[in-house]
Amino acid sequence: MTQTEYKIYIDDIIRRVEFARVRVSEYHIVKIVAISKYSTSEEIEKLYNIGQRAFGENKVQDLKAKSAELEELPLEWHFVGNLQKNKINNLLDINPTLFHALDSIDLAHELQKKLEAKNMTLDALLQINSAKEESKHGVMPEVASETYEQIQKECPNIHLRGVMSIGAHSDDRAVIKKSFETTYDIYKELEGATICSMGMSGDFELAIECGSNMVRLGSVLFPK
Ligand SMILES: *Cc1c(COP(=O)(O)O)cnc(C)c1O
């Protein structure tokens, strides 16, 4: 694709996000985080040139490499992957805008220790395993609110901003929808939560319809 063709293509994706969000409400604003894990720094720069500012990675070493390569650009970096305890310091050195995948009280305690030592704070989302899938990380929906409050109480250097979830792995739209609704129902009861991160390339319109205000789009923004 030429840059012009790419721009037309991206405009169409943005239009799809727009249609979905105004169906919820004119005031329902949705932020797009471009997940660049399958993409090169050159491809990220192409999307930046069209106007995209927020990017996300799911591996600490990739986040480190790409944010360093592109440090001249005013980008916002999100970390959406599972965080191993031995990678916490590496992640904090990059100081991401938002960590989407805080998935246990254990990890929260470990993060808190390191944040305190570095005299830093980190904005984060609690990941919820809404469809209760073995293959997925995240806290179970039944304990999500309780865990959220516990982290708020016990981890003052972690600033929880809301929740993140990955839609159910299913071909059945009703099943995926139910997983989004489960996440949204938890989100809307949380005090002070402002971010509900759900929706990926294959299900973002449905996620927005269910209340998502942050979509994480990978393959659909970086067509090969
Ligand atoms: C890869 C990834 C995405 C984007 O996936 P696509 O289906 O390519 O849009 C979103 N969220 C997380 C946590 C991911 O790992």
PDB file of C-alpha atoms and ligand atoms in Angstrom:
ATOM      1  CA  MET A   1       0.000   0.000   0.000  1.00  0.00           C
ATOM      2  CA  THR A   2       1.172   3.530  -0.719  1.00  0.00           C
ATOM      3  CA  GLN A   3       0.905   6.092   2.109  1.00  0.00           C
ATOM      4  CA  THR A   4      -2.250   7.501   0.459  1.00  0.00           C
ATOM      5  CA  GLU A   5      -3.876   4.082   0.200  1.00  0.00           C
ATOM      6  CA  TYR A   6      -2.872   3.338   3.774  1.00  0.00           C
ATOM      7  CA  LYS A   7      -4.435   6.605   4.963  1.00  0.00           C
ATOM      8  CA  ILE A   8      -7.720   5.768   3.227  1.00  0.00           C
ATOM      9  CA  TYR A   9      -7.603   2.318   4.774  1.00  0.00           C
ATOM     10  CA  ILE A  10      -6.980   3.707   8.303  1.00  0.00           C
ATOM     11  CA  ASP A  11      -9.699   6.358   7.867  1.00  0.00           C
ATOM     12  CA  ASP A  12     -12.116   3.508   7.278  1.00  0.00           C
ATOM     13  CA  ILE A  13     -11.109   1.783  10.539  1.00  0.00           C
ATOM     14  CA  ILE A  14     -11.506   5.076  12.417  1.00  0.00           C
ATOM     15  CA  ARG A  15     -14.930   5.507  10.840  1.00  0.00           C
ATOM     16  CA  ARG A  16     -15.916   2.056  12.128  1.00  0.00           C
ATOM     17  CA  VAL A  17     -14.849   3.070  15.649  1.00  0.00           C
ATOM     18  CA  GLU A  18     -16.803   6.322  15.258  1.00  0.00           C
ATOM     19  CA  PHE A  19     -19.985   4.554  14.132  1.00  0.00           C
ATOM     20  CA  ALA A  20     -19.769   2.149  17.040  1.00  0.00           C
ATOM     21  CA  ARG A  21     -19.159   4.837  19.655  1.00  0.00           C
ATOM     22  CA  VAL A  22     -21.913   7.244  18.565  1.00  0.00           C
ATOM     23  CA  ARG A  23     -24.357   4.343  18.701  1.00  0.00           C
ATOM     24  CA  VAL A  24     -23.582   4.297  22.454  1.00  0.00           C
ATOM     25  CA  SER A  25     -23.666   8.074  22.849  1.00  0.00           C
ATOM     26  CA  GLU A  26     -22.334  11.199  21.239  1.00  0.00           C
ATOM     27  CA  TYR A  27     -20.364  11.714  24.455  1.00  0.00           C
ATOM     28  CA  HIS A  28     -18.877   8.233  24.530  1.00  0.00           C
ATOM     29  CA  ILE A  29     -15.233   8.773  23.555  1.00  0.00           C
ATOM     30  CA  VAL A  30     -13.122   5.781  22.564  1.00  0.00           C
ATOM     31  CA  LYS A  31      -9.362   5.799  22.486  1.00  0.00           C
ATOM     32  CA  ILE A  32      -7.460   3.622  20.025  1.00  0.00           C
ATOM     33  CA  VAL A  33      -4.218   2.033  21.199  1.00  0.00           C
ATOM     34  CA  ALA A  34      -2.322   0.620  18.212  1.00  0.00           C
ATOM     35  CA  ILE A  35      -0.800  -2.706  19.176  1.00  0.00           C
ATOM     36  CA  SER A  36       2.455  -2.845  17.253  1.00  0.00           C
ATOM     37  CA  LYS A  37       3.735  -6.233  18.419  1.00  0.00           C
ATOM     38  CA  TYR A  38       3.777  -7.683  14.877  1.00  0.00           C
ATOM     39  CA  SER A  39       5.114  -4.482  13.339  1.00  0.00           C
ATOM     40  CA  THR A  40       8.409  -2.754  12.735  1.00  0.00           C
ATOM     41  CA  SER A  41       9.424   0.740  13.813  1.00  0.00           C
ATOM     42  CA  GLU A  42       9.012   1.888  10.175  1.00  0.00           C
ATOM     43  CA  GLU A  43       5.404   0.681  10.188  1.00  0.00           C
ATOM     44  CA  ILE A  44       4.775   2.439  13.504  1.00  0.00           C
ATOM     45  CA  GLU A  45       6.164   5.649  12.018  1.00  0.00           C
ATOM     46  CA  LYS A  46       3.819   5.341   9.025  1.00  0.00           C
ATOM     47  CA  LEU A  47       0.832   5.157  11.350  1.00  0.00           C
ATOM     48  CA  TYR A  48       2.212   8.035  13.431  1.00  0.00           C
ATOM     49  CA  ASN A  49       2.338  10.120  10.237  1.00  0.00           C
ATOM     50  CA  ILE A  50      -1.407   9.559   9.829  1.00  0.00           C
ATOM     51  CA  GLY A  51      -2.016  10.826  13.363  1.00  0.00           C
ATOM     52  CA  GLN A  52      -1.831   7.846  15.722  1.00  0.00           C
ATOM     53  CA  ARG A  53      -0.028   8.588  19.017  1.00  0.00           C
ATOM     54  CA  ALA A  54      -0.749   5.695  21.396  1.00  0.00           C
ATOM     55  CA  PHE A  55       1.037   2.393  20.777  1.00  0.00           C
ATOM     56  CA  GLY A  56       1.241  -0.813  22.768  1.00  0.00           C
ATOM     57  CA  GLU A  57       3.461  -3.860  23.017  1.00  0.00           C
ATOM     58  CA  ASN A  58       3.109  -7.159  24.841  1.00  0.00           C
ATOM     59  CA  LYS A  59       6.760  -8.003  25.490  1.00  0.00           C
ATOM     60  CA  VAL A  60       8.981  -5.845  27.674  1.00  0.00           C
ATOM     61  CA  GLN A  61      12.030  -6.293  25.433  1.00  0.00           C
ATOM     62  CA  ASP A  62      10.050  -5.214  22.325  1.00  0.00           C
ATOM     63  CA  LEU A  63       8.620  -2.224  24.171  1.00  0.00           C
ATOM     64  CA  LYS A  64      12.117  -1.245  25.184  1.00  0.00           C
ATOM     65  CA  ALA A  65      13.584  -1.629  21.688  1.00  0.00           C
ATOM     66  CA  LYS A  66      10.820   0.159  19.790  1.00  0.00           C
ATOM     67  CA  SER A  67      10.352   3.003  22.273  1.00  0.00           C
ATOM     68  CA  ALA A  68      14.123   3.597  22.128  1.00  0.00           C
ATOM     69  CA  GLU A  69      14.214   3.488  18.322  1.00  0.00           C
ATOM     70  CA  LEU A  70      11.336   5.949  18.117  1.00  0.00           C
ATOM     71  CA  GLU A  71      12.258   8.178  21.039  1.00  0.00           C
ATOM     72  CA  GLU A  72      12.310  11.278  18.825  1.00  0.00           C
ATOM     73  CA  LEU A  73       8.565  10.945  18.230  1.00  0.00           C
ATOM     74  CA  PRO A  74       6.012  12.146  20.824  1.00  0.00           C
ATOM     75  CA  LEU A  75       4.462   8.696  21.292  1.00  0.00           C
ATOM     76  CA  GLU A  76       2.588   7.280  24.232  1.00  0.00           C
ATOM     77  CA  TRP A  77       3.555   3.683  25.077  1.00  0.00           C
ATOM     78  CA  HIS A  78       1.244   1.124  26.637  1.00  0.00           C
ATOM     79  CA  PHE A  79       2.202  -2.293  27.932  1.00  0.00           C
ATOM     80  CA  VAL A  80      -0.553  -4.862  27.348  1.00  0.00           C
ATOM     81  CA  GLY A  81       1.234  -8.155  27.953  1.00  0.00           C
ATOM     82  CA  ASN A  82       1.611 -10.483  30.856  1.00  0.00           C
ATOM     83  CA  LEU A  83       4.377  -9.194  33.144  1.00  0.00           C
ATOM     84  CA  GLN A  84       6.845 -11.632  34.671  1.00  0.00           C
ATOM     85  CA  LYS A  85       8.198 -10.576  38.053  1.00  0.00           C
ATOM     86  CA  ASN A  86      11.796 -10.631  36.817  1.00  0.00           C
ATOM     87  CA  LYS A  87      10.880  -8.068  34.129  1.00  0.00           C
ATOM     88  CA  ILE A  88       9.309  -5.494  36.451  1.00  0.00           C
ATOM     89  CA  ASN A  89      12.411  -3.308  36.720  1.00  0.00           C
ATOM     90  CA  ASN A  90      12.867  -3.311  32.940  1.00  0.00           C
ATOM     91  CA  LEU A  91       9.276  -2.209  32.467  1.00  0.00           C
ATOM     92  CA  LEU A  92       9.555   0.546  35.075  1.00  0.00           C
ATOM     93  CA  ASP A  93      12.703   1.882  33.430  1.00  0.00           C
ATOM     94  CA  ILE A  94      10.614   2.519  30.303  1.00  0.00           C
ATOM     95  CA  ASN A  95       7.938   4.245  32.422  1.00  0.00           C
ATOM     96  CA  PRO A  96       4.955   3.329  30.209  1.00  0.00           C
ATOM     97  CA  THR A  97       1.816   5.470  30.061  1.00  0.00           C
ATOM     98  CA  LEU A  98      -0.416   2.578  31.113  1.00  0.00           C
ATOM     99  CA  PHE A  99       0.041  -1.058  32.135  1.00  0.00           C
ATOM    100  CA  HIS A 100      -3.092  -2.940  31.007  1.00  0.00           C
ATOM    101  CA  ALA A 101      -2.475  -6.389  32.438  1.00  0.00           C
ATOM    102  CA  LEU A 102      -2.153  -6.294  36.206  1.00  0.00           C
ATOM    103  CA  ASP A 103      -3.497  -9.784  36.807  1.00  0.00           C
ATOM    104  CA  SER A 104      -2.972 -10.761  40.449  1.00  0.00           C
ATOM    105  CA  ILE A 105      -2.583  -9.372  43.939  1.00  0.00           C
ATOM    106  CA  ASP A 106       0.824 -11.065  44.063  1.00  0.00           C
ATOM    107  CA  LEU A 107       2.093  -9.146  41.056  1.00  0.00           C
ATOM    108  CA  ALA A 108       0.616  -5.960  42.531  1.00  0.00           C
ATOM    109  CA  HIS A 109       2.576  -6.430  45.764  1.00  0.00           C
ATOM    110  CA  GLU A 110       5.776  -7.100  43.829  1.00  0.00           C
ATOM    111  CA  LEU A 111       5.192  -4.026  41.658  1.00  0.00           C
ATOM    112  CA  GLN A 112       4.458  -1.902  44.710  1.00  0.00           C
ATOM    113  CA  LYS A 113       7.805  -2.864  46.282  1.00  0.00           C
ATOM    114  CA  LYS A 114       9.749  -1.931  43.158  1.00  0.00           C
ATOM    115  CA  LEU A 115       7.790   1.287  42.607  1.00  0.00           C
ATOM    116  CA  GLU A 116       8.423   2.343  46.166  1.00  0.00           C
ATOM    117  CA  ALA A 117      12.144   1.634  45.843  1.00  0.00           C
ATOM    118  CA  LYS A 118      12.284   3.772  42.706  1.00  0.00           C
ATOM    119  CA  ASN A 119      10.003   6.427  44.166  1.00  0.00           C
ATOM    120  CA  MET A 120       7.682   6.071  41.149  1.00  0.00           C
ATOM    121  CA  THR A 121       4.012   5.540  40.458  1.00  0.00           C
ATOM    122  CA  LEU A 122       2.420   3.519  37.654  1.00  0.00           C
ATOM    123  CA  ASP A 123      -1.020   3.806  36.055  1.00  0.00           C
ATOM    124  CA  ALA A 124      -2.506   0.344  35.603  1.00  0.00           C
ATOM    125  CA  LEU A 125      -5.646  -1.610  34.761  1.00  0.00           C
ATOM    126  CA  LEU A 126      -6.804  -4.767  36.493  1.00  0.00           C
ATOM    127  CA  GLN A 127      -7.075  -7.593  33.958  1.00  0.00           C
ATOM    128  CA  ILE A 128     -10.231  -9.651  34.305  1.00  0.00           C
ATOM    129  CA  ASN A 129     -10.599 -13.159  32.917  1.00  0.00           C
ATOM    130  CA  SER A 130     -14.258 -12.589  32.138  1.00  0.00           C
ATOM    131  CA  ALA A 131     -14.891 -15.803  30.246  1.00  0.00           C
ATOM    132  CA  LYS A 132     -12.901 -17.823  32.830  1.00  0.00           C
ATOM    133  CA  GLU A 133     -10.606 -19.330  30.232  1.00  0.00           C
ATOM    134  CA  GLU A 134      -7.667 -21.535  31.243  1.00  0.00           C
ATOM    135  CA  SER A 135      -5.536 -19.975  28.526  1.00  0.00           C
ATOM    136  CA  LYS A 136      -6.012 -16.440  29.804  1.00  0.00           C
ATOM    137  CA  HIS A 137      -4.547 -14.366  32.569  1.00  0.00           C
ATOM    138  CA  GLY A 138      -6.572 -12.155  34.852  1.00  0.00           C
ATOM    139  CA  VAL A 139      -8.595 -12.283  38.010  1.00  0.00           C
ATOM    140  CA  MET A 140     -11.919 -14.095  38.080  1.00  0.00           C
ATOM    141  CA  PRO A 141     -14.972 -11.854  37.762  1.00  0.00           C
ATOM    142  CA  GLU A 142     -16.286 -12.889  41.206  1.00  0.00           C
ATOM    143  CA  VAL A 143     -13.261 -11.473  43.001  1.00  0.00           C
ATOM    144  CA  ALA A 144     -12.425  -8.603  40.660  1.00  0.00           C
ATOM    145  CA  SER A 145     -13.965  -5.732  42.702  1.00  0.00           C
ATOM    146  CA  GLU A 146     -12.514  -7.049  45.921  1.00  0.00           C
ATOM    147  CA  THR A 147      -9.043  -7.421  44.356  1.00  0.00           C
ATOM    148  CA  TYR A 148      -9.297  -3.931  42.859  1.00  0.00           C
ATOM    149  CA  GLU A 149     -10.045  -2.427  46.277  1.00  0.00           C
ATOM    150  CA  GLN A 150      -7.308  -4.457  47.930  1.00  0.00           C
ATOM    151  CA  ILE A 151      -4.733  -3.174  45.440  1.00  0.00           C
ATOM    152  CA  GLN A 152      -5.949   0.391  45.975  1.00  0.00           C
ATOM    153  CA  LYS A 153      -5.531  -0.042  49.719  1.00  0.00           C
ATOM    154  CA  GLU A 154      -2.256  -1.950  49.821  1.00  0.00           C
ATOM    155  CA  CYS A 155      -0.393  -0.562  46.811  1.00  0.00           C
ATOM    156  CA  PRO A 156      -0.391   3.240  46.958  1.00  0.00           C
ATOM    157  CA  ASN A 157       2.183   3.580  44.163  1.00  0.00           C
ATOM    158  CA  ILE A 158      -0.080   1.734  41.718  1.00  0.00           C
ATOM    159  CA  HIS A 159      -2.761   4.053  40.374  1.00  0.00           C
ATOM    160  CA  LEU A 160      -5.581   1.839  39.184  1.00  0.00           C
ATOM    161  CA  ARG A 161      -7.518   3.504  36.356  1.00  0.00           C
ATOM    162  CA  GLY A 162      -9.951   0.736  35.462  1.00  0.00           C
ATOM    163  CA  VAL A 163     -10.064  -2.701  33.896  1.00  0.00           C
ATOM    164  CA  MET A 164      -8.867  -4.650  30.875  1.00  0.00           C
ATOM    165  CA  SER A 165     -10.200  -7.828  29.348  1.00  0.00           C
ATOM    166  CA  ILE A 166      -9.790  -9.950  26.245  1.00  0.00           C
ATOM    167  CA  GLY A 167     -13.074 -11.075  24.665  1.00  0.00           C
ATOM    168  CA  ALA A 168     -14.031 -14.738  24.948  1.00  0.00           C
ATOM    169  CA  HIS A 169     -12.314 -16.977  22.417  1.00  0.00           C
ATOM    170  CA  SER A 170     -15.398 -18.078  20.514  1.00  0.00           C
ATOM    171  CA  ASP A 171     -17.104 -17.891  17.129  1.00  0.00           C
ATOM    172  CA  ASP A 172     -20.363 -17.201  18.895  1.00  0.00           C
ATOM    173  CA  ARG A 173     -20.975 -13.447  19.105  1.00  0.00           C
ATOM    174  CA  ALA A 174     -23.341 -13.937  22.028  1.00  0.00           C
ATOM    175  CA  VAL A 175     -20.587 -15.601  24.057  1.00  0.00           C
ATOM    176  CA  ILE A 176     -18.108 -12.824  23.269  1.00  0.00           C
ATOM    177  CA  LYS A 177     -20.726 -10.206  24.079  1.00  0.00           C
ATOM    178  CA  LYS A 178     -21.434 -11.809  27.423  1.00  0.00           C
ATOM    179  CA  SER A 179     -17.731 -11.672  28.332  1.00  0.00           C
ATOM    180  CA  PHE A 180     -17.637  -7.949  27.517  1.00  0.00           C
ATOM    181  CA  GLU A 181     -20.802  -7.317  29.511  1.00  0.00           C
ATOM    182  CA  THR A 182     -19.313  -9.128  32.503  1.00  0.00           C
ATOM    183  CA  THR A 183     -16.268  -6.836  32.367  1.00  0.00           C
ATOM    184  CA  TYR A 184     -18.354  -3.695  31.881  1.00  0.00           C
ATOM    185  CA  ASP A 185     -20.657  -4.543  34.798  1.00  0.00           C
ATOM    186  CA  ILE A 186     -17.633  -4.797  37.095  1.00  0.00           C
ATOM    187  CA  TYR A 187     -16.076  -1.629  35.670  1.00  0.00           C
ATOM    188  CA  LYS A 188     -19.105   0.566  36.189  1.00  0.00           C
ATOM    189  CA  GLU A 189     -19.320  -0.270  39.890  1.00  0.00           C
ATOM    190  CA  LEU A 190     -15.678   0.588  40.608  1.00  0.00           C
ATOM    191  CA  GLU A 191     -15.061   3.879  42.346  1.00  0.00           C
ATOM    192  CA  GLY A 192     -13.022   6.303  40.260  1.00  0.00           C
ATOM    193  CA  ALA A 193     -12.394   3.907  37.364  1.00  0.00           C
ATOM    194  CA  THR A 194     -12.334   5.722  34.011  1.00  0.00           C
ATOM    195  CA  ILE A 195     -10.838   3.191  31.583  1.00  0.00           C
ATOM    196  CA  CYS A 196     -12.519   0.054  30.268  1.00  0.00           C
ATOM    197  CA  SER A 197      -9.989  -1.489  27.873  1.00  0.00           C
ATOM    198  CA  MET A 198     -11.589  -4.158  25.717  1.00  0.00           C
ATOM    199  CA  GLY A 199     -11.913  -4.946  22.038  1.00  0.00           C
ATOM    200  CA  MET A 200      -9.321  -6.114  19.517  1.00  0.00           C
ATOM    201  CA  SER A 201      -9.242  -6.334  15.719  1.00  0.00           C
ATOM    202  CA  GLY A 202     -11.925  -9.007  15.496  1.00  0.00           C
ATOM    203  CA  ASP A 203     -14.402  -7.700  18.048  1.00  0.00           C
ATOM    204  CA  PHE A 204     -13.865  -3.982  18.700  1.00  0.00           C
ATOM    205  CA  GLU A 205     -17.287  -2.801  17.500  1.00  0.00           C
ATOM    206  CA  LEU A 206     -19.007  -5.269  19.772  1.00  0.00           C
ATOM    207  CA  ALA A 207     -16.745  -4.247  22.682  1.00  0.00           C
ATOM    208  CA  ILE A 208     -17.574  -0.555  22.162  1.00  0.00           C
ATOM    209  CA  GLU A 209     -21.274  -1.383  22.025  1.00  0.00           C
ATOM    210  CA  CYS A 210     -20.805  -3.059  25.445  1.00  0.00           C
ATOM    211  CA  GLY A 211     -19.153   0.051  26.935  1.00  0.00           C
ATOM    212  CA  SER A 212     -15.468  -0.174  26.087  1.00  0.00           C
ATOM    213  CA  ASN A 213     -13.718   3.204  25.900  1.00  0.00           C
ATOM    214  CA  MET A 214     -10.279   1.913  24.914  1.00  0.00           C
ATOM    215  CA  VAL A 215      -9.692  -0.527  22.069  1.00  0.00           C
ATOM    216  CA  ARG A 216      -6.404  -2.324  21.442  1.00  0.00           C
ATOM    217  CA  LEU A 217      -6.074  -2.793  17.701  1.00  0.00           C
ATOM    218  CA  GLY A 218      -3.210  -4.760  16.204  1.00  0.00           C
ATOM    219  CA  SER A 219      -3.571  -6.611  12.919  1.00  0.00           C
ATOM    220  CA  VAL A 220      -6.365  -4.384  11.590  1.00  0.00           C
ATOM    221  CA  LEU A 221      -4.151  -1.260  11.821  1.00  0.00           C
ATOM    222  CA  PHE A 222      -1.087  -2.928  10.342  1.00  0.00           C
ATOM    223  CA  PRO A 223      -2.318  -4.827   7.287  1.00  0.00           C
ATOM    224  CA  LYS A 224       0.354  -7.032   5.756  1.00  0.00           C
TER     225      LYS A 224
HETATM  226  C1  LIG B   1      -2.003  -8.689  20.323  1.00  0.00           C
HETATM  227  C2  LIG B   1      -2.900  -8.066  21.313  1.00  0.00           C
HETATM  228  C3  LIG B   1      -3.923  -7.199  20.896  1.00  0.00           C
HETATM  229  C4  LIG B   1      -4.211  -6.876  19.427  1.00  0.00           C
HETATM  230  O1  LIG B   1      -4.624  -8.012  18.752  1.00  0.00           O
HETATM  231  P1  LIG B   1      -5.273  -7.933  17.281  1.00  0.00           P
HETATM  232  O2  LIG B   1      -6.220  -9.065  17.247  1.00  0.00           O
HETATM  233  O3  LIG B   1      -4.145  -8.080  16.332  1.00  0.00           O
HETATM  234  O4  LIG B   1      -5.961  -6.626  17.170  1.00  0.00           O
HETATM  235  C5  LIG B   1      -4.709  -6.623  21.875  1.00  0.00           C
HETATM  236  N1  LIG B   1      -4.523  -6.883  23.184  1.00  0.00           N
HETATM  237  C6  LIG B   1      -3.556  -7.699  23.624  1.00  0.00           C
HETATM  238  C7  LIG B   1      -3.418  -7.938  25.085  1.00  0.00           C
HETATM  239  C8  LIG B   1      -2.713  -8.325  22.707  1.00  0.00           C
HETATM  240  O5  LIG B   1      -1.760  -9.158  23.140  1.00  0.00           O
END
